[in-house]
XYZ file of C-alpha atoms in Angstrom:
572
model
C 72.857 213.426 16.817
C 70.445 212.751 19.903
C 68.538 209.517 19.899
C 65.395 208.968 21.399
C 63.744 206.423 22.729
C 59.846 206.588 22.961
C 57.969 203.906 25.338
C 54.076 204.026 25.211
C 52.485 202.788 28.547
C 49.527 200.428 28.553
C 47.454 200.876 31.690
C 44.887 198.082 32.497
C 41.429 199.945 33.740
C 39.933 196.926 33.635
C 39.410 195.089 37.184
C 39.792 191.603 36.264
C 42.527 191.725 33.610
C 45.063 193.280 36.572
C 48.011 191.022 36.819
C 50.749 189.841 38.592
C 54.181 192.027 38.929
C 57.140 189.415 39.046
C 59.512 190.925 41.644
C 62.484 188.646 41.054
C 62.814 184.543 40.354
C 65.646 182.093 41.318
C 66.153 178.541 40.001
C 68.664 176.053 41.082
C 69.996 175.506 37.964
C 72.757 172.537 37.380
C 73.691 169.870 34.862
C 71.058 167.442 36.623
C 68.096 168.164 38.484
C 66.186 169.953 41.873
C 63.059 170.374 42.161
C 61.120 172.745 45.402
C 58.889 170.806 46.841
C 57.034 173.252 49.641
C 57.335 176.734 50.369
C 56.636 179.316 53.199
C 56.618 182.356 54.821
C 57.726 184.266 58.076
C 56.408 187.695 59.224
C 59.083 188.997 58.246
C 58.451 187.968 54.184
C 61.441 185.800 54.363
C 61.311 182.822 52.070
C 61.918 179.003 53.268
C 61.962 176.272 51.051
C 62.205 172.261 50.611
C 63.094 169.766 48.043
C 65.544 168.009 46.714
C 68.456 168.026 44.242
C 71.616 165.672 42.825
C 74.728 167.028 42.051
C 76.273 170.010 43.060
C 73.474 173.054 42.746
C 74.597 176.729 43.736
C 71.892 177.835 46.640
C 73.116 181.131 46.524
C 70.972 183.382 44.007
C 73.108 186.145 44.077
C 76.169 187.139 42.410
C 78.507 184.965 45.281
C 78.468 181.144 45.253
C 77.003 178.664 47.755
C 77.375 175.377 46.492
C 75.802 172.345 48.281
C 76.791 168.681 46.642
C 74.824 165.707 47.277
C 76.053 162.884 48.765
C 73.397 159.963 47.239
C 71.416 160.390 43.600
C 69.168 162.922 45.426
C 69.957 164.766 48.786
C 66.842 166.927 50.670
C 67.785 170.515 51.087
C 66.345 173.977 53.154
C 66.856 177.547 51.981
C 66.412 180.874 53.493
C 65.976 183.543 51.857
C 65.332 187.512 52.637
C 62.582 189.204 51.572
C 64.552 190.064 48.770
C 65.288 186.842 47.437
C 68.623 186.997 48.667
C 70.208 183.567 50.794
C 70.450 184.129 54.168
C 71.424 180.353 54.791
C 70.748 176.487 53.082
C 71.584 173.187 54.418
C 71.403 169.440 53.048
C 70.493 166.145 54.397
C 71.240 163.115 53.043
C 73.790 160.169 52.670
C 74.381 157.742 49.912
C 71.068 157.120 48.575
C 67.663 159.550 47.554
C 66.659 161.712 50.176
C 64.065 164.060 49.749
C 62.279 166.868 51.641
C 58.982 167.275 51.265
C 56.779 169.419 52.831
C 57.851 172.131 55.703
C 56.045 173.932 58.334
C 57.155 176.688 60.889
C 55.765 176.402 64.848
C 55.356 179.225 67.388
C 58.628 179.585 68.219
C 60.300 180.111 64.766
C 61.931 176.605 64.461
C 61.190 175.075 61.493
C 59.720 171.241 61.316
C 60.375 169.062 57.939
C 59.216 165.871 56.960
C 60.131 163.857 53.640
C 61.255 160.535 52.845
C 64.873 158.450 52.781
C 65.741 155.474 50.737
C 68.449 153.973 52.814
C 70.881 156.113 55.515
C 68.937 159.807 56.665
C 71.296 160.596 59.549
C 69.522 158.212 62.162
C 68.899 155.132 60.000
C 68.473 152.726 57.159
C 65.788 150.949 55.266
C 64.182 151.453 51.770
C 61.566 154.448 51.878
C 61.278 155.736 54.856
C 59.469 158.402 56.552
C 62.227 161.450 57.623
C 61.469 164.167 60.002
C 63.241 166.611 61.368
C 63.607 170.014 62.966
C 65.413 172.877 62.605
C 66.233 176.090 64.540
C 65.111 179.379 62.174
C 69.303 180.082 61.984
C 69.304 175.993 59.853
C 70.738 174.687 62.551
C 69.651 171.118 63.049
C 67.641 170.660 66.192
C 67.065 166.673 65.827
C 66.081 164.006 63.451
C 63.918 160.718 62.907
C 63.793 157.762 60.950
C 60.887 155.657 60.672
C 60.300 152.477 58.950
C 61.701 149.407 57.753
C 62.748 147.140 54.251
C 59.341 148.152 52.703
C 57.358 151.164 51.472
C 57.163 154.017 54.279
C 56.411 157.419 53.527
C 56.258 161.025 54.933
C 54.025 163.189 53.067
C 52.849 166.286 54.822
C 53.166 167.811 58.578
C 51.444 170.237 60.576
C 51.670 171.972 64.264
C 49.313 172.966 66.930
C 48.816 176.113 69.266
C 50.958 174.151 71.697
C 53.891 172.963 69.178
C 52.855 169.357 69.139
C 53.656 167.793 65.655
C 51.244 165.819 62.935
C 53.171 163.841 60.879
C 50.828 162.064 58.051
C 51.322 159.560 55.203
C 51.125 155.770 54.538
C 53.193 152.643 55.814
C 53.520 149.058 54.520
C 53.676 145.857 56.594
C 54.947 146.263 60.174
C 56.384 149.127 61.600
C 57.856 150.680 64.835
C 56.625 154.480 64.916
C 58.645 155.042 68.371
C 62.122 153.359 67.466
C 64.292 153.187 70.612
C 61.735 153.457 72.852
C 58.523 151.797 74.004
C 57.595 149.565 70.265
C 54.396 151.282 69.347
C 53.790 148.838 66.319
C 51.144 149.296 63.244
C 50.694 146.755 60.981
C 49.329 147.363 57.583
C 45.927 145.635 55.739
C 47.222 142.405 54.022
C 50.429 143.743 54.148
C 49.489 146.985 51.526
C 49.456 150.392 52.099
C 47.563 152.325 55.117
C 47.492 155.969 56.367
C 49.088 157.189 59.131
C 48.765 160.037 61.593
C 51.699 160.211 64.298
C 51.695 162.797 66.857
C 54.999 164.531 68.456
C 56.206 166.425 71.199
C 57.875 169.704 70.315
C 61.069 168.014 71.159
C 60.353 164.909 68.797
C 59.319 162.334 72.036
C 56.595 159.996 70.581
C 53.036 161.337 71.853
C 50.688 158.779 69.656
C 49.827 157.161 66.441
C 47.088 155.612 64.608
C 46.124 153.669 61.522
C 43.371 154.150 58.863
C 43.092 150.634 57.728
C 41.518 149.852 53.885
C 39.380 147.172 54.042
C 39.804 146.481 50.670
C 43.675 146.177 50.115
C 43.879 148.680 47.760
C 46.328 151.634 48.386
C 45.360 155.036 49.879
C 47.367 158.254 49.833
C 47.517 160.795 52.490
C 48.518 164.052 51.221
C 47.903 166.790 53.470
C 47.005 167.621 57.352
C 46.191 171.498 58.204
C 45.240 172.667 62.085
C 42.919 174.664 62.818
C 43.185 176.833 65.502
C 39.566 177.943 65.759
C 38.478 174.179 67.346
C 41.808 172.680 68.484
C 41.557 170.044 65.410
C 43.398 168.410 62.741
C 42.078 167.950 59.225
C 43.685 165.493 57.129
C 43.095 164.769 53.469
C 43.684 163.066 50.182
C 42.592 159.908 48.524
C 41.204 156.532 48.858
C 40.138 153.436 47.085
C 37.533 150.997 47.967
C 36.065 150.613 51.558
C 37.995 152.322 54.549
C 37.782 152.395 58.120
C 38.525 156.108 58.784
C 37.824 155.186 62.844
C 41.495 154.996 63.708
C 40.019 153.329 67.412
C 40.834 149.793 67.978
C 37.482 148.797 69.305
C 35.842 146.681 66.709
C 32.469 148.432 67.580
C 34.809 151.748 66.758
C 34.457 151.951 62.670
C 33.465 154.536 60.304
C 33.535 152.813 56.796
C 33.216 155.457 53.829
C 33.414 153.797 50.345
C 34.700 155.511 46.769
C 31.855 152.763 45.000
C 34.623 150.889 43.186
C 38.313 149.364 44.660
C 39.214 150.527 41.256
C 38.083 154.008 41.450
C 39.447 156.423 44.140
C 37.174 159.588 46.014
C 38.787 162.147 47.902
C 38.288 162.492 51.695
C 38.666 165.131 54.392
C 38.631 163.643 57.751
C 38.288 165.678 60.828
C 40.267 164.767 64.635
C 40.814 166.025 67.655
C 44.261 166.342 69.171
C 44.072 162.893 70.877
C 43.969 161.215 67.759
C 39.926 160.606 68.325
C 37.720 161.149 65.029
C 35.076 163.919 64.837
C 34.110 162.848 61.368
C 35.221 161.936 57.541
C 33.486 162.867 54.496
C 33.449 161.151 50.920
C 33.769 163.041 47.870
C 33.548 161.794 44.369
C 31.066 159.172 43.028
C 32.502 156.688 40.575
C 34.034 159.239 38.439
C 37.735 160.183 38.246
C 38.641 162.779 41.114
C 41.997 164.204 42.106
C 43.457 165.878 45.330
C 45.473 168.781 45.046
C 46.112 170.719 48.184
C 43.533 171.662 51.426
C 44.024 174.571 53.488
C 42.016 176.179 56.225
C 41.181 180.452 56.234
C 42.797 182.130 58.751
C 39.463 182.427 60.909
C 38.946 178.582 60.948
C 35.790 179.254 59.158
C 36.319 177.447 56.037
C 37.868 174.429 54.206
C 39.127 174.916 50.716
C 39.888 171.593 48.531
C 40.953 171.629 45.339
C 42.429 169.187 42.618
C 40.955 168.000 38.981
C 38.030 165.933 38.273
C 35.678 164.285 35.081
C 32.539 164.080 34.329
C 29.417 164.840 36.288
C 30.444 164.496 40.394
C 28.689 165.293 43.470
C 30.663 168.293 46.069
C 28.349 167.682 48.477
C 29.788 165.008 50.779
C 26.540 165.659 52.783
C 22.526 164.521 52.727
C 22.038 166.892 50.011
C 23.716 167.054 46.210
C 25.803 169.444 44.387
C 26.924 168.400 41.474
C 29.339 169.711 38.982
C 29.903 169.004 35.469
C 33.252 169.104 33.689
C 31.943 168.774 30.047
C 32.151 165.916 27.527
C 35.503 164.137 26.978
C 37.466 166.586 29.454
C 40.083 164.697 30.893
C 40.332 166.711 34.362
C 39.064 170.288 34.866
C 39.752 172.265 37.955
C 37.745 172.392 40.919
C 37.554 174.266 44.461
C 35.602 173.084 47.338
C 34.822 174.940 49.963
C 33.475 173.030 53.241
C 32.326 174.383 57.342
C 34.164 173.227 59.894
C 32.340 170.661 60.003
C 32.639 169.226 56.642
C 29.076 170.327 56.001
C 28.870 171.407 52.256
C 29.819 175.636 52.095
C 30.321 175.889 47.753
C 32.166 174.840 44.949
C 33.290 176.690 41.670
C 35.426 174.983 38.957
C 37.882 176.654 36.235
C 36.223 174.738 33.125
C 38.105 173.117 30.860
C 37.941 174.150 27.286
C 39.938 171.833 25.310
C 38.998 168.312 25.162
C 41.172 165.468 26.110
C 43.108 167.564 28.412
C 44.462 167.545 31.996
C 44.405 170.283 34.632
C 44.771 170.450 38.295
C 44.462 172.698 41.394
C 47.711 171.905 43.181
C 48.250 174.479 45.614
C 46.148 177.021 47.454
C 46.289 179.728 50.368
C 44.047 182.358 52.387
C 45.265 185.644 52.646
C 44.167 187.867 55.992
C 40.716 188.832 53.929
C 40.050 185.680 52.900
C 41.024 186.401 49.321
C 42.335 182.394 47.716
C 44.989 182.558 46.063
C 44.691 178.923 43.878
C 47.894 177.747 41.474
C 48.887 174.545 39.712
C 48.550 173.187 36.245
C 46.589 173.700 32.868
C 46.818 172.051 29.713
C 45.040 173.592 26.510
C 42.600 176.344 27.168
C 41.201 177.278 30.397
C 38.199 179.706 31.612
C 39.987 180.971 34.916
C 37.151 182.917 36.010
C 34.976 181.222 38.058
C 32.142 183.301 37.856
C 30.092 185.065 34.965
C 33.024 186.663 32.927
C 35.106 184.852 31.337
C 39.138 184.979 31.271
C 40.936 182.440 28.557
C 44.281 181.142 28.904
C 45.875 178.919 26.703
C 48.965 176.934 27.353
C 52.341 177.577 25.314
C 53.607 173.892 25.962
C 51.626 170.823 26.758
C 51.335 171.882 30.468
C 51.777 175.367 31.859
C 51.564 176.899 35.422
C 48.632 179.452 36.216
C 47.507 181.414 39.110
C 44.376 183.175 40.055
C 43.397 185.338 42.613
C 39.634 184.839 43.603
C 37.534 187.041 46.366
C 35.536 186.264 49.229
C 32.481 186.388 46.750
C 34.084 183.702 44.476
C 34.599 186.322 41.942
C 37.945 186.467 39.754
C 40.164 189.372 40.674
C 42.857 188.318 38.385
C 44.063 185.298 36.565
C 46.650 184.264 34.065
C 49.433 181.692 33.531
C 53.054 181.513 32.187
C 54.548 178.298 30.106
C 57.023 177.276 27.462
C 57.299 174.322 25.177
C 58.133 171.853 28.342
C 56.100 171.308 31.253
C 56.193 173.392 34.046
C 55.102 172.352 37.801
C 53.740 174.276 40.497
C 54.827 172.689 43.835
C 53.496 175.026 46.485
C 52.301 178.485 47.167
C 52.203 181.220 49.466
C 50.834 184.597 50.510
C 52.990 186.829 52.596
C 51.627 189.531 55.277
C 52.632 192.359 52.316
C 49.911 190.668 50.137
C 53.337 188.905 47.726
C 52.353 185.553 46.345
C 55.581 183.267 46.513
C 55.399 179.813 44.176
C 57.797 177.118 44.250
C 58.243 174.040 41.717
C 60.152 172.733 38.922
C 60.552 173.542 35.249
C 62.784 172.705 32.304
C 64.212 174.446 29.335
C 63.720 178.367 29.071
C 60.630 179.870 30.721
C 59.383 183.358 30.933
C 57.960 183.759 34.680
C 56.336 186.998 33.924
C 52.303 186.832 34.144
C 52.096 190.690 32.923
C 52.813 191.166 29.514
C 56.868 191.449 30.476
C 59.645 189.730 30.171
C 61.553 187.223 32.879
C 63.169 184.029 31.522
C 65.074 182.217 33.387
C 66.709 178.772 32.177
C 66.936 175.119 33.736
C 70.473 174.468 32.799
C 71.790 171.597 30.917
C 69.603 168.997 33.734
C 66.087 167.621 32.992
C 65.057 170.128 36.005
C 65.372 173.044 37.960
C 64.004 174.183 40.763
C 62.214 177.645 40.904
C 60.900 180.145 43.460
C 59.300 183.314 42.000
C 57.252 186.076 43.996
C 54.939 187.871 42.471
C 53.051 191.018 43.851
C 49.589 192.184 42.625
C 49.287 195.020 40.378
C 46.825 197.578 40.722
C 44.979 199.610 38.077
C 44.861 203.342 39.024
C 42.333 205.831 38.295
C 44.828 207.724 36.120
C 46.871 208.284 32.550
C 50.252 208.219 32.367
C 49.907 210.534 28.770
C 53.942 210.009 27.587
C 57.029 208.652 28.770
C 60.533 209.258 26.808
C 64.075 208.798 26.967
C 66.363 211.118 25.688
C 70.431 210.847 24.651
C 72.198 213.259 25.744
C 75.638 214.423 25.507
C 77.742 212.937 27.575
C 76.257 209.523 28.052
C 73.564 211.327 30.211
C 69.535 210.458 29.440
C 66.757 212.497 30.177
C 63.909 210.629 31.436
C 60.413 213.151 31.067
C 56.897 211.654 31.496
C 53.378 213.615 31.369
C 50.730 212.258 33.694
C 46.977 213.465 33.868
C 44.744 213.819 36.988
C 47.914 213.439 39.210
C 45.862 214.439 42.531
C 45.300 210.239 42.680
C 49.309 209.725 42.642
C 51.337 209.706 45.306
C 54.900 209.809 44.179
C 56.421 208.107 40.854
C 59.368 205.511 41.015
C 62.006 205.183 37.747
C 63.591 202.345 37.493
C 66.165 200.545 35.536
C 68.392 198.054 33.741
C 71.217 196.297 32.130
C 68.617 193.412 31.158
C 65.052 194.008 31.537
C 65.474 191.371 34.392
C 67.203 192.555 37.543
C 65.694 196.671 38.087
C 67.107 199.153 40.523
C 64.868 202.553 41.640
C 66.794 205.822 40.511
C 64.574 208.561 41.297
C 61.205 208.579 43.392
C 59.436 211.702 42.166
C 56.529 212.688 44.474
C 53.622 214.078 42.457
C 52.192 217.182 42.797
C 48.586 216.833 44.012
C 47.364 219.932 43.800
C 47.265 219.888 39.447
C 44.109 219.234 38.398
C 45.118 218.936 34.742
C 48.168 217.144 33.005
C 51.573 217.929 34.456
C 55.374 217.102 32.852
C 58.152 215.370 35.570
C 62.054 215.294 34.151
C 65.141 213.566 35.331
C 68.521 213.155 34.199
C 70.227 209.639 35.001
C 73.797 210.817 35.171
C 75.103 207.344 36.188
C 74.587 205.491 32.402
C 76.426 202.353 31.923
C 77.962 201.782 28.120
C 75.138 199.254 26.252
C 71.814 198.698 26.414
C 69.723 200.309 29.355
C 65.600 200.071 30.195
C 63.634 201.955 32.223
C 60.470 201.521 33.352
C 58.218 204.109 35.305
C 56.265 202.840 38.848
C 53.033 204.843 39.307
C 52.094 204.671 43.047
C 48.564 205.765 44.193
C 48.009 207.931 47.897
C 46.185 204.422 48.761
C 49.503 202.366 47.853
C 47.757 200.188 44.604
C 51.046 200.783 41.971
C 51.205 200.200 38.479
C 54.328 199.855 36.028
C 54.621 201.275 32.470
């Protein structure tokens, strides 16, 4: 008796319901825990990675085995991988106590610049947290290293590169320390002995260019979180938050200050403050105004024409950090709601759009954002109960499975929604970093527990955290395009001899280029088996066969990839 199998295909016409394809997923699964911290990518779509992880975690995602094993409770680790997902190479660094990598950058030459923090020996030194920097060449080979600190609080958060390789290393530091250890002592000491920010400027080959201190006047603790160049003006933009009163004037001249001032030592404001490459300020902005406001991530467009900020704030706050007001409300009893700033250059005031909350008592957060090459954003972090992630008049809902899930939106030029949604589970799931490769693939990085399905389509990709309280994750995801036809029927057929006929019937198939089948052993991991091109010159609906010969015994999808003469795709 022939069975059939009958699969129905659901093809989105409208524009901002399109979603994102999964293309694969990897964890670093083990009996403990990894997390990736920062991600990025080459020209070449390869994927590079940071974090950290304790125990012994297999790096390789394929079917062969690369284990790494950490030497302290946490080691720092970088990954290659191909376009593909596949690992071309990973490395560790670390010694007996928590090392961890986090954030990466890549300069002109392909060498690839790390900074993070080390709680006791990081190949040069010793201490309690200290910052960690080093560099590596793009085959993981380790180029050289520094330690920075001493026996209190020091920490690397974020780095960045100029047009001319020179390095921006940014964070905060606590009491006295050295920022040029074994050679000429180029000493900062902290406010009252607390916490100040850092910037500290490198050579390409690691020599100690210059460093200076923004100094709270107030003793309360700052947090630098992220520096971004842009090549456009030759400057560096650094920014995250602040409580209190702060002298953002990193001169030593007493005459030299710029104070800006959250209203409160108890309540903190975001700030984006603007330098030249000598370490001279241009200017720092304020935003926030006695109300609870959170930094996520800042990155620059690729023509140096725009700032975006983004993070979580409450209540009613003011976006306009300049002689004008902008304010934004995040509704009653909303615990954070989303928001994206967009400034000039100049940190004059350009927009700002939030992704209201709909829930009350709940927290969400941009975290991560990037410019693609048309200055499409592509914004990701965290949601908790139900979320509007359109940002202009429609209106897309998303509600999380588990207290916290992961989302991503793509939004235009226009600030209009091209497509939104989220994936989650019943644990909490964290978005590290994003980015957007040259093809238009958006890659994510971060850390989840449990079982989670990655898929933001309708489909199905779980992948699970092991028997640890985390795993590290890096999934890529490529937009999927509505086309401007109807795929009518699609069928699988049993036939003798463990042979399946595959027929589909498409309509108006002068808009397709070709048609890809595809399949699998798991609904997971898909292969291409025939690439059908489409005959153009049928007006009405037209029926395609093929006969997979090469069935394996058990269960087998298949899926059908409709491919427009423009290159926009869409799956079954």
């Amino acid at each position: 008796m022939r069975k059939i199998i009958t699969l129905v295909l659901m093809l989105s016409l409208s524009v901002s319901l399109r979603a994102q394809v999964l293309q694969w997923g990897k964890s670093l699964s083990n009996n403990q825990y990894s997390s990736v911290k920062d991600v990025l990518t080459d020209a070449a779509g390869n994927v590079y990675s940071v974090g950290f992880f304790s125990g012994t975690v297999d790096f390789d995602p394929g079917a062969a085995v690369f284990n790494l094993t950490s030497a302290g409770w946490y080691d720092a680790f970088v990954q290659k991988l191909d376009v593909n997902g596949n690992l071309v190479w990973a490395v560790k660094m670390g010694f007996a106590q928590d090392d961890i990598a986090e954030q990466l950058v890549m300069d002109n030459a392909g060498d690839i610049l790390v900074v993070g923090t080390s709680d006791g020996l990081f190949n040069l030194g010793l201490g309690r947290e200290d910052i960690a920097i080093w560099k590596l060449s793009n085959g993981g080979v380790l180029q050289w290293s520094k330690k920075i600190g001493n026996n209190y609080w020091d920490y690397g958060t974020a780095i960045s590169v100029d047009a001319a390789n020179n390095i921006y290393v940014i964070g905060t530091f606590e009491n006295t320390v050295d920022f040029n250890p074994g050679g000429t002592p180029q000493v900062l000491t902290s406010t009252g002995n607390l916490k100040d920010m850092y910037i500290l400027k490198l050579l390409s080959n690691g020599n100690f260019r210059w460093v200076k201190q923004i100094a709270t006047a107030t003793g309360n603790p700052e947090r630098m979180q992220q520096t971004v160049y842009n090549s456009a003006n030759n400057h560096v933009y650094l920014g995250g938050v602040f409580f209190g009163k702060t002298d953002f004037n990193p001169s030593v001249a007493a005459a030299d200050t710029f104070f800006l001032d959250s209203g409160s030592p108890g309540i903190k404001s975001v700030f984006v403050s603007e330098m030249d490459t000598a370490g001279n300020l241009v200017h720092a902005v304020a935003i926030g105004n006695q109300t609870e406001i959170l930094f996520g991530n800042m990155v620059v467009n690729n023509a140096g024409s725009k700032l975006c900020i983004t993070g979580g704030f409450r209540s009613n706050v003011d976006f306009n950090p300049g002689a004008g007001s902008s304010f934004m409300d995040a509704g009653l009893n909303v615990g954070t709601a989303i928001y994206c700033l967009y400034l000039n250059p100049d940190l004059t005031f350009q927009s700002v759009f939030q992704l209201p909350s709909q829930t009350p008592f709940t927290n969400s957060v941009g975290l991560c954002a990037k410019f693609d090459a048309a200055d499409n954003l592509f914004l990701a972090g965290r949601l908790e109960g139900t979320v509007d992630l359109a940002p202009d008049a429609g209106t897309l809902l998303y509600t999380s499975a588990g207290s916290q899930d992961m989302f991503l939106v793509k939004i235009n030029a226009s600030s209009e929604l091209e497509y939104g949604n989220g994936a989650g589970g019943v644990n909490n799931e964290v978005v590290g970093s994003l980015d957007v490769n040259i093809f238009g693939d958006i890659i994510i990085g971060g850390v989840f527990a449990g079982t989670l399905n990655f898929s933001m389509n309708g489909g199905i990709f779980q992948m699970i955290a092991g028997g640890g309280t985390g795993a590290g994750y890096i999934v890529k995801y490529a937009p999927s395009f509505p086309l401007p036809i109807h795929t009518l029927q699609f069928t699988a057929e049993l036939m003798a001899g463990q042979e399946v006929l595959l027929s589909w019937t498409g309509n108006n198939v002068q808009d397709v280029a070709l048609y890809e089948l595809e399949s699998s052993q798991d609904a997971l991991h898909w292969k291409v088996i025939c690439r059908r091109e489409a005959d153009q010159h049928a007006a009405a609906s037209l029926q395609y066969r093929y006969t997979d010969r090469a069935v394996q015994l058990g269960t087998t999808f298949y899926r059908l990839r409709e491919v427009s003469r423009e290159g926009t795709f869409s799956y079954s």
